JSON list of C-alpha atoms in Angstrom, two decimals:
[
{"chain": "A", "resi": 28, "resn": "MET", "atom": "CA", "xyz": [0.00, 0.00, 0.00]},
{"chain": "A", "resi": 29, "resn": "ALA", "atom": "CA", "xyz": [1.16, 3.52, -0.77]},
{"chain": "A", "resi": 30, "resn": "SER", "atom": "CA", "xyz": [1.57, 5.98, 2.07]},
{"chain": "A", "resi": 31, "resn": "ILE", "atom": "CA", "xyz": [0.49, 9.50, 1.14]},
{"chain": "A", "resi": 32, "resn": "THR", "atom": "CA", "xyz": [-0.50, 12.54, 3.17]},
{"chain": "A", "resi": 33, "resn": "LEU", "atom": "CA", "xyz": [-3.48, 14.85, 3.46]},
{"chain": "A", "resi": 34, "resn": "GLY", "atom": "CA", "xyz": [-2.48, 18.13, 5.07]},
{"chain": "A", "resi": 35, "resn": "GLY", "atom": "CA", "xyz": [0.69, 16.41, 6.28]},
{"chain": "A", "resi": 36, "resn": "ASN", "atom": "CA", "xyz": [-1.26, 13.62, 8.01]},
{"chain": "A", "resi": 37, "resn": "PRO", "atom": "CA", "xyz": [-0.57, 10.08, 6.80]},
{"chain": "A", "resi": 38, "resn": "ILE", "atom": "CA", "xyz": [-3.25, 8.19, 4.86]},
{"chain": "A", "resi": 39, "resn": "HIS", "atom": "CA", "xyz": [-2.95, 5.02, 2.79]},
{"chain": "A", "resi": 40, "resn": "THR", "atom": "CA", "xyz": [-4.11, 3.46, -0.45]},
{"chain": "A", "resi": 41, "resn": "THR", "atom": "CA", "xyz": [-5.10, -0.11, -1.29]},
{"chain": "A", "resi": 42, "resn": "GLY", "atom": "CA", "xyz": [-1.82, -0.74, -3.12]},
{"chain": "A", "resi": 43, "resn": "GLU", "atom": "CA", "xyz": [0.86, 0.61, -5.39]},
{"chain": "A", "resi": 44, "resn": "LEU", "atom": "CA", "xyz": [0.49, 2.07, -8.88]},
{"chain": "A", "resi": 45, "resn": "PRO", "atom": "CA", "xyz": [1.01, -0.37, -11.75]},
{"chain": "A", "resi": 46, "resn": "GLN", "atom": "CA", "xyz": [4.63, -0.68, -12.88]},
{"chain": "A", "resi": 47, "resn": "VAL", "atom": "CA", "xyz": [6.13, 1.18, -15.84]},
{"chain": "A", "resi": 48, "resn": "GLY", "atom": "CA", "xyz": [6.59, -1.28, -18.69]},
{"chain": "A", "resi": 49, "resn": "THR", "atom": "CA", "xyz": [3.46, -3.30, -17.88]},
{"chain": "A", "resi": 50, "resn": "LYS", "atom": "CA", "xyz": [0.19, -3.26, -19.77]},
{"chain": "A", "resi": 51, "resn": "LEU", "atom": "CA", "xyz": [-2.62, -1.18, -18.31]},
{"chain": "A", "resi": 52, "resn": "SER", "atom": "CA", "xyz": [-5.48, -3.41, -17.19]},
{"chain": "A", "resi": 53, "resn": "ASP", "atom": "CA", "xyz": [-8.77, -3.06, -19.02]},
{"chain": "A", "resi": 54, "resn": "PHE", "atom": "CA", "xyz": [-11.38, -0.96, -17.26]},
{"chain": "A", "resi": 55, "resn": "LYS", "atom": "CA", "xyz": [-15.05, -0.05, -17.33]},
{"chain": "A", "resi": 56, "resn": "LEU", "atom": "CA", "xyz": [-15.70, 3.56, -16.39]},
{"chain": "A", "resi": 57, "resn": "ILE", "atom": "CA", "xyz": [-18.79, 5.71, -16.82]},
{"chain": "A", "resi": 58, "resn": "LYS", "atom": "CA", "xyz": [-18.80, 8.61, -19.31]},
{"chain": "A", "resi": 59, "resn": "THR", "atom": "CA", "xyz": [-20.74, 11.82, -18.69]},
{"chain": "A", "resi": 60, "resn": "ASP", "atom": "CA", "xyz": [-23.50, 10.53, -21.02]},
{"chain": "A", "resi": 61, "resn": "LEU", "atom": "CA", "xyz": [-23.76, 7.44, -18.74]},
{"chain": "A", "resi": 62, "resn": "SER", "atom": "CA", "xyz": [-22.37, 5.05, -21.37]},
{"chain": "A", "resi": 63, "resn": "VAL", "atom": "CA", "xyz": [-19.47, 2.75, -20.52]},
{"chain": "A", "resi": 64, "resn": "ALA", "atom": "CA", "xyz": [-15.89, 3.43, -21.61]},
{"chain": "A", "resi": 65, "resn": "THR", "atom": "CA", "xyz": [-13.27, 0.68, -21.80]},
{"chain": "A", "resi": 66, "resn": "LEU", "atom": "CA", "xyz": [-9.58, 0.69, -22.57]},
{"chain": "A", "resi": 67, "resn": "GLY", "atom": "CA", "xyz": [-10.46, -0.72, -26.00]},
{"chain": "A", "resi": 68, "resn": "ASP", "atom": "CA", "xyz": [-12.32, 2.50, -26.83]},
{"chain": "A", "resi": 69, "resn": "PHE", "atom": "CA", "xyz": [-8.94, 4.25, -26.88]},
{"chain": "A", "resi": 70, "resn": "ALA", "atom": "CA", "xyz": [-7.00, 1.60, -28.83]},
{"chain": "A", "resi": 71, "resn": "GLY", "atom": "CA", "xyz": [-4.06, 3.04, -30.77]},
{"chain": "A", "resi": 72, "resn": "LYS", "atom": "CA", "xyz": [-4.08, 6.27, -28.74]},
{"chain": "A", "resi": 73, "resn": "LYS", "atom": "CA", "xyz": [-1.62, 7.54, -26.16]},
{"chain": "A", "resi": 74, "resn": "LEU", "atom": "CA", "xyz": [-3.36, 8.18, -22.84]},
{"chain": "A", "resi": 75, "resn": "VAL", "atom": "CA", "xyz": [-2.76, 10.45, -19.89]},
{"chain": "A", "resi": 76, "resn": "LEU", "atom": "CA", "xyz": [-4.81, 9.23, -16.94]},
{"chain": "A", "resi": 77, "resn": "ASN", "atom": "CA", "xyz": [-5.29, 12.18, -14.59]},
{"chain": "A", "resi": 78, "resn": "ILE", "atom": "CA", "xyz": [-6.68, 10.52, -11.45]},
{"chain": "A", "resi": 79, "resn": "PHE", "atom": "CA", "xyz": [-7.90, 12.48, -8.44]},
{"chain": "A", "resi": 80, "resn": "PRO", "atom": "CA", "xyz": [-10.34, 12.48, -5.47]},
{"chain": "A", "resi": 81, "resn": "SER", "atom": "CA", "xyz": [-12.98, 14.97, -6.68]},
{"chain": "A", "resi": 82, "resn": "VAL", "atom": "CA", "xyz": [-13.33, 17.60, -9.38]},
{"chain": "A", "resi": 83, "resn": "ASP", "atom": "CA", "xyz": [-14.98, 19.81, -6.73]},
{"chain": "A", "resi": 84, "resn": "THR", "atom": "CA", "xyz": [-11.66, 20.58, -5.02]},
{"chain": "A", "resi": 85, "resn": "GLY", "atom": "CA", "xyz": [-9.24, 23.30, -6.06]},
{"chain": "A", "resi": 86, "resn": "THR", "atom": "CA", "xyz": [-6.24, 21.10, -6.86]},
{"chain": "A", "resi": 87, "resn": "CYS", "atom": "CA", "xyz": [-8.30, 18.55, -8.78]},
{"chain": "A", "resi": 88, "resn": "ALA", "atom": "CA", "xyz": [-9.99, 21.27, -10.80]},
{"chain": "A", "resi": 89, "resn": "ALA", "atom": "CA", "xyz": [-6.60, 22.85, -11.54]},
{"chain": "A", "resi": 90, "resn": "SER", "atom": "CA", "xyz": [-5.26, 19.56, -12.90]},
{"chain": "A", "resi": 91, "resn": "VAL", "atom": "CA", "xyz": [-8.26, 19.16, -15.21]},
{"chain": "A", "resi": 92, "resn": "ARG", "atom": "CA", "xyz": [-7.80, 22.73, -16.48]},
{"chain": "A", "resi": 93, "resn": "LYS", "atom": "CA", "xyz": [-4.04, 22.26, -17.00]},
{"chain": "A", "resi": 94, "resn": "PHE", "atom": "CA", "xyz": [-4.42, 18.97, -18.86]},
{"chain": "A", "resi": 95, "resn": "ASN", "atom": "CA", "xyz": [-7.30, 20.42, -20.93]},
{"chain": "A", "resi": 96, "resn": "GLU", "atom": "CA", "xyz": [-4.96, 23.22, -22.02]},
{"chain": "A", "resi": 97, "resn": "SER", "atom": "CA", "xyz": [-2.11, 20.80, -22.79]},
{"chain": "A", "resi": 98, "resn": "ALA", "atom": "CA", "xyz": [-4.32, 18.24, -24.54]},
{"chain": "A", "resi": 99, "resn": "SER", "atom": "CA", "xyz": [-5.17, 20.62, -27.36]},
{"chain": "A", "resi": 100, "resn": "ASN", "atom": "CA", "xyz": [-1.51, 20.41, -28.48]},
{"chain": "A", "resi": 101, "resn": "LEU", "atom": "CA", "xyz": [-1.11, 16.63, -28.20]},
{"chain": "A", "resi": 102, "resn": "LYS", "atom": "CA", "xyz": [-1.37, 14.45, -31.28]},
{"chain": "A", "resi": 103, "resn": "ASN", "atom": "CA", "xyz": [-2.99, 10.99, -31.07]},
{"chain": "A", "resi": 104, "resn": "THR", "atom": "CA", "xyz": [-3.47, 11.47, -27.33]},
{"chain": "A", "resi": 105, "resn": "ASN", "atom": "CA", "xyz": [-6.47, 11.47, -25.02]},
{"chain": "A", "resi": 106, "resn": "VAL", "atom": "CA", "xyz": [-6.47, 12.83, -21.47]},
{"chain": "A", "resi": 107, "resn": "LEU", "atom": "CA", "xyz": [-8.79, 10.80, -19.24]},
{"chain": "A", "resi": 108, "resn": "CYS", "atom": "CA", "xyz": [-9.80, 12.55, -16.01]},
{"chain": "A", "resi": 109, "resn": "ILE", "atom": "CA", "xyz": [-10.86, 9.81, -13.60]},
{"chain": "A", "resi": 110, "resn": "SER", "atom": "CA", "xyz": [-12.52, 10.22, -10.20]},
{"chain": "A", "resi": 111, "resn": "ARG", "atom": "CA", "xyz": [-15.30, 8.77, -8.08]},
{"chain": "A", "resi": 112, "resn": "ASP", "atom": "CA", "xyz": [-17.44, 11.86, -8.82]},
{"chain": "A", "resi": 113, "resn": "LEU", "atom": "CA", "xyz": [-20.84, 11.26, -10.32]},
{"chain": "A", "resi": 114, "resn": "PRO", "atom": "CA", "xyz": [-20.79, 11.71, -14.12]},
{"chain": "A", "resi": 115, "resn": "PHE", "atom": "CA", "xyz": [-23.26, 14.60, -13.67]},
{"chain": "A", "resi": 116, "resn": "ALA", "atom": "CA", "xyz": [-20.77, 16.54, -11.51]},
{"chain": "A", "resi": 117, "resn": "GLN", "atom": "CA", "xyz": [-17.97, 15.94, -14.02]},
{"chain": "A", "resi": 118, "resn": "LYS", "atom": "CA", "xyz": [-20.16, 17.14, -16.90]},
{"chain": "A", "resi": 119, "resn": "ARG", "atom": "CA", "xyz": [-21.32, 20.20, -14.93]},
{"chain": "A", "resi": 120, "resn": "PHE", "atom": "CA", "xyz": [-17.75, 21.19, -14.06]},
{"chain": "A", "resi": 121, "resn": "CYS", "atom": "CA", "xyz": [-16.37, 20.91, -17.60]},
{"chain": "A", "resi": 122, "resn": "GLY", "atom": "CA", "xyz": [-19.43, 22.61, -19.07]},
{"chain": "A", "resi": 123, "resn": "ALA", "atom": "CA", "xyz": [-19.16, 25.54, -16.69]},
{"chain": "A", "resi": 124, "resn": "GLU", "atom": "CA", "xyz": [-15.42, 25.82, -17.35]},
{"chain": "A", "resi": 125, "resn": "GLY", "atom": "CA", "xyz": [-15.67, 25.35, -21.13]},
{"chain": "A", "resi": 126, "resn": "LEU", "atom": "CA", "xyz": [-13.28, 22.38, -21.02]},
{"chain": "A", "resi": 127, "resn": "ASP", "atom": "CA", "xyz": [-13.61, 20.09, -24.01]},
{"chain": "A", "resi": 128, "resn": "ASN", "atom": "CA", "xyz": [-10.15, 18.58, -24.58]},
{"chain": "A", "resi": 129, "resn": "VAL", "atom": "CA", "xyz": [-10.39, 16.00, -21.78]},
{"chain": "A", "resi": 130, "resn": "VAL", "atom": "CA", "xyz": [-12.55, 12.93, -21.31]},
{"chain": "A", "resi": 131, "resn": "ASN", "atom": "CA", "xyz": [-14.18, 12.68, -17.89]},
{"chain": "A", "resi": 132, "resn": "LEU", "atom": "CA", "xyz": [-14.74, 9.18, -16.58]},
{"chain": "A", "resi": 133, "resn": "SER", "atom": "CA", "xyz": [-16.36, 8.13, -13.33]},
{"chain": "A", "resi": 134, "resn": "ASP", "atom": "CA", "xyz": [-15.37, 5.13, -11.24]},
{"chain": "A", "resi": 135, "resn": "PHE", "atom": "CA", "xyz": [-18.76, 5.28, -9.52]},
{"chain": "A", "resi": 136, "resn": "PRO", "atom": "CA", "xyz": [-20.30, 3.25, -7.97]},
{"chain": "A", "resi": 137, "resn": "GLU", "atom": "CA", "xyz": [-17.99, 0.25, -7.43]},
{"chain": "A", "resi": 138, "resn": "GLY", "atom": "CA", "xyz": [-14.58, 1.92, -7.63]},
{"chain": "A", "resi": 139, "resn": "SER", "atom": "CA", "xyz": [-13.19, -1.11, -9.45]},
{"chain": "A", "resi": 140, "resn": "PHE", "atom": "CA", "xyz": [-10.63, 0.94, -11.42]},
{"chain": "A", "resi": 141, "resn": "GLY", "atom": "CA", "xyz": [-9.23, 2.47, -8.23]},
{"chain": "A", "resi": 142, "resn": "LYS", "atom": "CA", "xyz": [-9.06, -0.86, -6.47]},
{"chain": "A", "resi": 143, "resn": "ALA", "atom": "CA", "xyz": [-7.43, -2.64, -9.44]},
{"chain": "A", "resi": 144, "resn": "ASN", "atom": "CA", "xyz": [-4.74, 0.04, -9.72]},
{"chain": "A", "resi": 145, "resn": "GLY", "atom": "CA", "xyz": [-3.98, 0.56, -6.02]},
{"chain": "A", "resi": 146, "resn": "LEU", "atom": "CA", "xyz": [-5.55, 4.03, -5.96]},
{"chain": "A", "resi": 147, "resn": "GLU", "atom": "CA", "xyz": [-8.36, 3.75, -3.42]},
{"chain": "A", "resi": 148, "resn": "ILE", "atom": "CA", "xyz": [-7.73, 5.64, -0.20]},
{"chain": "A", "resi": 149, "resn": "THR", "atom": "CA", "xyz": [-8.34, 3.31, 2.75]},
{"chain": "A", "resi": 150, "resn": "ASP", "atom": "CA", "xyz": [-8.39, 5.66, 5.75]},
{"chain": "A", "resi": 151, "resn": "GLY", "atom": "CA", "xyz": [-8.86, 9.27, 6.79]},
{"chain": "A", "resi": 152, "resn": "PRO", "atom": "CA", "xyz": [-11.53, 11.73, 5.62]},
{"chain": "A", "resi": 153, "resn": "LEU", "atom": "CA", "xyz": [-11.11, 10.80, 1.93]},
{"chain": "A", "resi": 154, "resn": "ALA", "atom": "CA", "xyz": [-11.49, 7.04, 2.45]},
{"chain": "A", "resi": 155, "resn": "GLY", "atom": "CA", "xyz": [-13.11, 5.45, -0.59]},
{"chain": "A", "resi": 156, "resn": "LEU", "atom": "CA", "xyz": [-11.95, 8.14, -3.02]},
{"chain": "A", "resi": 157, "resn": "HIS", "atom": "CA", "xyz": [-8.94, 7.88, -5.35]},
{"chain": "A", "resi": 158, "resn": "SER", "atom": "CA", "xyz": [-5.51, 9.23, -4.55]},
{"chain": "A", "resi": 159, "resn": "ARG", "atom": "CA", "xyz": [-3.99, 11.85, -6.86]},
{"chain": "A", "resi": 160, "resn": "ALA", "atom": "CA", "xyz": [-1.96, 10.03, -9.50]},
{"chain": "A", "resi": 161, "resn": "ILE", "atom": "CA", "xyz": [-0.89, 10.15, -13.13]},
{"chain": "A", "resi": 162, "resn": "ILE", "atom": "CA", "xyz": [-0.50, 7.14, -15.41]},
{"chain": "A", "resi": 163, "resn": "VAL", "atom": "CA", "xyz": [0.73, 7.63, -18.99]},
{"chain": "A", "resi": 164, "resn": "VAL", "atom": "CA", "xyz": [0.15, 4.86, -21.53]},
{"chain": "A", "resi": 165, "resn": "ASP", "atom": "CA", "xyz": [1.55, 4.46, -25.05]},
{"chain": "A", "resi": 166, "resn": "GLU", "atom": "CA", "xyz": [-0.40, 3.45, -28.19]},
{"chain": "A", "resi": 167, "resn": "ASN", "atom": "CA", "xyz": [0.02, -0.23, -27.28]},
{"chain": "A", "resi": 168, "resn": "GLY", "atom": "CA", "xyz": [-1.42, 0.12, -23.78]},
{"chain": "A", "resi": 169, "resn": "ILE", "atom": "CA", "xyz": [2.01, -0.07, -22.11]},
{"chain": "A", "resi": 170, "resn": "ILE", "atom": "CA", "xyz": [2.54, 2.17, -19.08]},
{"chain": "A", "resi": 171, "resn": "THR", "atom": "CA", "xyz": [5.38, 4.63, -19.75]},
{"chain": "A", "resi": 172, "resn": "HIS", "atom": "CA", "xyz": [5.11, 6.88, -16.67]},
{"chain": "A", "resi": 173, "resn": "THR", "atom": "CA", "xyz": [3.44, 6.91, -13.27]},
{"chain": "A", "resi": 174, "resn": "GLU", "atom": "CA", "xyz": [3.33, 9.39, -10.43]},
{"chain": "A", "resi": 175, "resn": "GLN", "atom": "CA", "xyz": [1.69, 8.91, -7.04]},
{"chain": "A", "resi": 176, "resn": "VAL", "atom": "CA", "xyz": [1.45, 12.45, -5.67]},
{"chain": "A", "resi": 177, "resn": "THR", "atom": "CA", "xyz": [2.76, 12.22, -2.10]},
{"chain": "A", "resi": 178, "resn": "GLU", "atom": "CA", "xyz": [0.75, 15.11, -0.60]},
{"chain": "A", "resi": 179, "resn": "ILE", "atom": "CA", "xyz": [-2.78, 14.85, -1.98]},
{"chain": "A", "resi": 180, "resn": "ALA", "atom": "CA", "xyz": [-3.24, 18.64, -1.95]},
{"chain": "A", "resi": 181, "resn": "ASP", "atom": "CA", "xyz": [-0.27, 19.10, -4.33]},
{"chain": "A", "resi": 182, "resn": "GLU", "atom": "CA", "xyz": [-0.55, 19.17, -8.11]},
{"chain": "A", "resi": 183, "resn": "PRO", "atom": "CA", "xyz": [1.13, 16.45, -10.16]},
{"chain": "A", "resi": 184, "resn": "ASN", "atom": "CA", "xyz": [4.30, 17.02, -12.18]},
{"chain": "A", "resi": 185, "resn": "TYR", "atom": "CA", "xyz": [2.65, 17.92, -15.49]},
{"chain": "A", "resi": 186, "resn": "GLU", "atom": "CA", "xyz": [5.94, 18.37, -17.33]},
{"chain": "A", "resi": 187, "resn": "ALA", "atom": "CA", "xyz": [7.18, 14.86, -16.45]},
{"chain": "A", "resi": 188, "resn": "ALA", "atom": "CA", "xyz": [3.92, 13.28, -17.59]},
{"chain": "A", "resi": 189, "resn": "LEU", "atom": "CA", "xyz": [3.83, 15.20, -20.86]},
{"chain": "A", "resi": 190, "resn": "ALA", "atom": "CA", "xyz": [7.52, 14.66, -21.58]},
{"chain": "A", "resi": 191, "resn": "VAL", "atom": "CA", "xyz": [7.08, 10.89, -22.08]},
{"chain": "A", "resi": 192, "resn": "LEU", "atom": "CA", "xyz": [4.53, 11.49, -24.83]}
]
């Protein structure tokens, strides 16, 4: 299990991020139109998985905005913003912000994506939500970069994630 902090206080996740060089496991996540998205839907594309607790927090919202801005310049790449938020909240946020270069996906209700990838927070006030992490995947579904953000209130290293693309 990964040890991260929230406001400097230790909290934990269900496991560790998948290893660089391994294939990303298939997933079923809910789109904002309530249809199901799978890894196969993005076959042949590079992916940046921007994973976070909730779009309704400042740091999470900032990461969606930053990746939305960056995504417009990326060729053959999709940015997937993944949280346990309801699809309605994700759609409302991006609509209000005018963000259309990212794909919002919800791991609600089961949280199977978070559990399978060691992302679910197990204790503290955010228990049940996802930790803040980045996973970058190449066109073949192979993981090329991961980052588990140590302090959940901090933003990820955008430059490192984008550099591997």
